[in-house]
PDB file of C-alpha atoms in Angstrom:
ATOM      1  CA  UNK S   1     -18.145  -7.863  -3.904  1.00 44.00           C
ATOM      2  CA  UNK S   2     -16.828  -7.308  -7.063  1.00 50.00           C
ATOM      3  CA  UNK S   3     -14.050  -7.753  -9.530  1.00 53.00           C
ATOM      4  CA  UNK S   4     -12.469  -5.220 -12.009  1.00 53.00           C
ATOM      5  CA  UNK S   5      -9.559  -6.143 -14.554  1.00 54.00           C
ATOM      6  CA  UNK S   6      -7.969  -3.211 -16.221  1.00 53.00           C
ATOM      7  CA  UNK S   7      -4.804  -1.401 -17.222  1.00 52.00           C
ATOM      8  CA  UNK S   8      -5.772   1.868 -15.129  1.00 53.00           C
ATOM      9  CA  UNK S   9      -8.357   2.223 -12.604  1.00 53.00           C
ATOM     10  CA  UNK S  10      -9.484   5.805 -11.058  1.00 52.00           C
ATOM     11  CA  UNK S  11     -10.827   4.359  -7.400  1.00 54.00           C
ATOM     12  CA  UNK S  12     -12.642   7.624  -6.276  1.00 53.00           C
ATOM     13  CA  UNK S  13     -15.144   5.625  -4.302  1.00 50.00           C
ATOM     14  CA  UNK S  14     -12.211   3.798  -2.180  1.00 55.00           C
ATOM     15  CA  UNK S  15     -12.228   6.431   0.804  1.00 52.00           C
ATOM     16  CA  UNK S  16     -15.908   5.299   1.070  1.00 55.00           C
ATOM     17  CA  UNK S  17     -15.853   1.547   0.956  1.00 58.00           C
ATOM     18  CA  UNK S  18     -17.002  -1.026   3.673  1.00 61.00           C
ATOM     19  CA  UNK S  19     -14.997  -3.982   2.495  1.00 68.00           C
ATOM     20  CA  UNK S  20     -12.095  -5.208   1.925  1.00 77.00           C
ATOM     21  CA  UNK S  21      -9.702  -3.875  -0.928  1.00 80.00           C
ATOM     22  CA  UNK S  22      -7.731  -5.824  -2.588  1.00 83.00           C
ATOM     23  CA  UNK S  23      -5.789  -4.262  -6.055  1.00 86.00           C
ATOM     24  CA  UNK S  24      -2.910  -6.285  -8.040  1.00 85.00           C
ATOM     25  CA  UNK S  25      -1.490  -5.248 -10.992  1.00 85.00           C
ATOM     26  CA  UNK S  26       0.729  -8.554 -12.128  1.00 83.00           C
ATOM     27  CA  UNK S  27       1.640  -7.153 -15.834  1.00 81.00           C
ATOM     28  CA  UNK S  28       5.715  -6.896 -16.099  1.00 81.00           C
ATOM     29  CA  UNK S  29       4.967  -3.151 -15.625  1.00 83.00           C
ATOM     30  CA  UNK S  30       2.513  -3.235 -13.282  1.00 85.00           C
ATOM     31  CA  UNK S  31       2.004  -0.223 -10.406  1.00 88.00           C
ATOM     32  CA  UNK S  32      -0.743   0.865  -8.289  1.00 88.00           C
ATOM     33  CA  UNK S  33      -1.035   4.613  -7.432  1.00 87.00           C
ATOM     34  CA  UNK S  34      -3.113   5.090  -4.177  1.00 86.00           C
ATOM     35  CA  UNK S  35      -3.873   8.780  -4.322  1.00 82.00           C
ATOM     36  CA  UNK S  36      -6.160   9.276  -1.324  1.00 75.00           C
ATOM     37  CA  UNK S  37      -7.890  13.122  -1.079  1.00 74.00           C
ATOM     38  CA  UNK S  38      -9.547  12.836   2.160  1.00 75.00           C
ATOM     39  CA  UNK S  39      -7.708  12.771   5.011  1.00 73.00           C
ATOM     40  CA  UNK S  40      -9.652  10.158   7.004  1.00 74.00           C
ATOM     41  CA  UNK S  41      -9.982   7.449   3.796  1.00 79.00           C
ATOM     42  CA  UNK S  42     -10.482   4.534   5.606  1.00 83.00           C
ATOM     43  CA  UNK S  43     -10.993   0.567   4.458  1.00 83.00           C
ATOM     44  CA  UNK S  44     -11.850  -2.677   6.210  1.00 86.00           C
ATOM     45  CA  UNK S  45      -8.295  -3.960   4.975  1.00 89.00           C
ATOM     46  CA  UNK S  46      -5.941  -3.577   2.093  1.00 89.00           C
ATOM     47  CA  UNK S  47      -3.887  -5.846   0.051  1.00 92.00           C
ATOM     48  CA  UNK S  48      -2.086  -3.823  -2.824  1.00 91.00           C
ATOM     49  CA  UNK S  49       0.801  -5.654  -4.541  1.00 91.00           C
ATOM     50  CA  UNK S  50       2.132  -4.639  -8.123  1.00 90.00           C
ATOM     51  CA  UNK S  51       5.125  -5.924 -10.059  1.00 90.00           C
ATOM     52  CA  UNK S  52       7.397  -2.791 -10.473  1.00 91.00           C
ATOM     53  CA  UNK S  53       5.763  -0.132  -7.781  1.00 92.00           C
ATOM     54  CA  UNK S  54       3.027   0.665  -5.068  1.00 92.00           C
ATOM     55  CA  UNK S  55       2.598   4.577  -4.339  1.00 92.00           C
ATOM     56  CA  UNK S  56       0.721   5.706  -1.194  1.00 92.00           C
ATOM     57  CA  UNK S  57       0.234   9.357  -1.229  1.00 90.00           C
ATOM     58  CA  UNK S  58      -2.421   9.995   1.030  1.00 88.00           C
ATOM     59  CA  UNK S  59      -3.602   8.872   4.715  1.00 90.00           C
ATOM     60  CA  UNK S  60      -4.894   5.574   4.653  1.00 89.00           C
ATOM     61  CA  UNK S  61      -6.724   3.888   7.792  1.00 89.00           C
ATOM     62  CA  UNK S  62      -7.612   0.083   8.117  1.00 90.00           C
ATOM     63  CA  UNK S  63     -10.847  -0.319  10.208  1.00 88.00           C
ATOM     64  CA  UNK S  64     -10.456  -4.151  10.833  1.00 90.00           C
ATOM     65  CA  UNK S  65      -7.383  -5.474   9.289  1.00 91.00           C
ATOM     66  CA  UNK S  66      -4.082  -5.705   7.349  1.00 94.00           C
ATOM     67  CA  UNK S  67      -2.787  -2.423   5.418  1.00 94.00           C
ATOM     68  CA  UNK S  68      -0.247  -4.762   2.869  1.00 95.00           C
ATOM     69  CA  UNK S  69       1.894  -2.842  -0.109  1.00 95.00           C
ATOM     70  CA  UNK S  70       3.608  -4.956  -1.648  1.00 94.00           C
ATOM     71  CA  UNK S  71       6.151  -4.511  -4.855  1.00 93.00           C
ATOM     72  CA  UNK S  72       7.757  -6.870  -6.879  1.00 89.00           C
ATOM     73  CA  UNK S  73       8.411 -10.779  -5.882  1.00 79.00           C
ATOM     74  CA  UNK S  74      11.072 -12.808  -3.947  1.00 68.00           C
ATOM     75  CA  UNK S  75      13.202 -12.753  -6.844  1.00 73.00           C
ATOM     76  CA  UNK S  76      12.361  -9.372  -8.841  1.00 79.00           C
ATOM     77  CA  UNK S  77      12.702  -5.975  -7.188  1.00 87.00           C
ATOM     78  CA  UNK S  78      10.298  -3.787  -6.440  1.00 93.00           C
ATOM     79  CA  UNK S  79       9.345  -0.399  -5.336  1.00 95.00           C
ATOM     80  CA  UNK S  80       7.098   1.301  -2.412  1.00 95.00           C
ATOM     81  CA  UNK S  81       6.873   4.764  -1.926  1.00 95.00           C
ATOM     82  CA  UNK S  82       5.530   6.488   1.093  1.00 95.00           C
ATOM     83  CA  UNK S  83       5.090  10.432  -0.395  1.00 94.00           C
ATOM     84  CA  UNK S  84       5.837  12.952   2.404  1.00 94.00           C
ATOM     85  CA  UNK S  85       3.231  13.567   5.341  1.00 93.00           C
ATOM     86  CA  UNK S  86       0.792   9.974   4.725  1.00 93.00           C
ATOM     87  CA  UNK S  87      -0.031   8.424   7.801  1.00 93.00           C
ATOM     88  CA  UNK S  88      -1.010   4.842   6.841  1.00 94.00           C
ATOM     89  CA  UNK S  89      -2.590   3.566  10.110  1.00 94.00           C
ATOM     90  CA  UNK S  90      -3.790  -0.438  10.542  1.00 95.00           C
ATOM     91  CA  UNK S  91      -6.054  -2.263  12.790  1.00 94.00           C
ATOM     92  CA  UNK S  92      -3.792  -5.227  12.848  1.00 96.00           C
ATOM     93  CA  UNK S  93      -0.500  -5.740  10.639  1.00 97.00           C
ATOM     94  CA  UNK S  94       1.116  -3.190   8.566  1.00 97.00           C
ATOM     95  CA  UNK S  95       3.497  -5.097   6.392  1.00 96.00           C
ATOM     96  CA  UNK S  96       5.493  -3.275   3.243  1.00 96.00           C
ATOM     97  CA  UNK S  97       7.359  -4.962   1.184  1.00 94.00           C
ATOM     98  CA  UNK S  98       9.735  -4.280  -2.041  1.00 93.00           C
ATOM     99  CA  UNK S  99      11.256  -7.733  -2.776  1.00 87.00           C
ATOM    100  CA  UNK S 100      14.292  -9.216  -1.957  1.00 84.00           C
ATOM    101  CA  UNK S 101      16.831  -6.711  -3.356  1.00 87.00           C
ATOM    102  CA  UNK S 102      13.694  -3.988  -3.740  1.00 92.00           C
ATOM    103  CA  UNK S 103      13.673  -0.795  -1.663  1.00 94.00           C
ATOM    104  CA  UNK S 104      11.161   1.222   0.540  1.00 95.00           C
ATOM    105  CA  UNK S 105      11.589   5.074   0.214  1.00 96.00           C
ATOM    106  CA  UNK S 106       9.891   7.265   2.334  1.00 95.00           C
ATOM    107  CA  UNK S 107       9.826  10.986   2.503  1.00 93.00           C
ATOM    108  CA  UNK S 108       9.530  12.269   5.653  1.00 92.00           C
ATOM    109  CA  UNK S 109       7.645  13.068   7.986  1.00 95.00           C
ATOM    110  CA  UNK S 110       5.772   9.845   7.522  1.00 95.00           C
ATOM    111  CA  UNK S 111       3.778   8.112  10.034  1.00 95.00           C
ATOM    112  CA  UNK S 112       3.126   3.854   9.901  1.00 96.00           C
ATOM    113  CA  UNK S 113       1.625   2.998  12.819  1.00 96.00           C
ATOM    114  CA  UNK S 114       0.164  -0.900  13.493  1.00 97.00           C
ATOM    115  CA  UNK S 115      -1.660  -2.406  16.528  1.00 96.00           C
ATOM    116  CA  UNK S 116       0.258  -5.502  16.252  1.00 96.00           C
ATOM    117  CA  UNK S 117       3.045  -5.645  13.764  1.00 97.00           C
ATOM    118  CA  UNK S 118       4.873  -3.621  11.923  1.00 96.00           C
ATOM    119  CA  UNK S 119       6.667  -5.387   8.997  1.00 95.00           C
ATOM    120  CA  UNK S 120       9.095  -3.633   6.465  1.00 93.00           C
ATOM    121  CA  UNK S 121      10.889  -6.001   4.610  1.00 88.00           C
ATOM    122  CA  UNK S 122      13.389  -4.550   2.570  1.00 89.00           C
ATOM    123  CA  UNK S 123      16.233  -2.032   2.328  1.00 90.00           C
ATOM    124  CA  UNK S 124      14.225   1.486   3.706  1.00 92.00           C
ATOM    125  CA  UNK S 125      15.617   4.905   2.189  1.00 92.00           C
ATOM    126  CA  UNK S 126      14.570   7.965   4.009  1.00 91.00           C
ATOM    127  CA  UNK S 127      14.526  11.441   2.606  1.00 89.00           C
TER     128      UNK S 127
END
């Protein structure tokens, strides 16, 4: 376990973890780019949440738990973006969230598939 504070981080060890990932970026500009190359990245869990924007633009796969992105807070909007062909797969919950007037855009084809619940709790803009 470990714990990293920094303005930028390069995470090209992620797609080989065995843990549980957990990235914030609470500045009033804050955004997490998660950039994944190989197509079967995979994580225990994942908890991403950033003030202005999350960015998923690779496959992601939760082994155990909870894939979270998460943008903004209740009363600041946010921004998620899915890029065009990611499949973010989870083990339990798959919960995305913007904020309460935040938005979710997706480019499709994009695949978010959950064994238990799928949550997407804001306005959702497909293109």
């Amino acid at each position: 376990a470990g714990l990293v504070r920094a303005s930028g981080l390069t995470l090209d060890m992620l797609p080989r973890m065995d843990g549980v990932v957990l990235l914030r970026a609470l500045a009033p500009l804050g955004a997490i780019l998660l950039n994944f190359e190989d197509p079967f990245s995979q994580v225990r869990a994942l908890d991403a949440e950033a003030l202005q924007n999350v960015t998923l633009s690779g496959n992601l796969t939760s082994t155990t738990g909870v894939v979270i992105l998460r943008a903004g807070r209740s009363s600041q909007a946010g921004v998620v973006v899915i890029a065009e062909g990611v499949t973010a797969t989870a083990h339990t919950d798959l919960e995305v969230d913007a904020g309460e007037r935040g938005q979710v855009n997706l480019t499709a084809p994009v695949a978010l598939l959950a064994a238990r619940h799928l949550k997407i709790q804001s306005d959702v803009w497909v293109t």
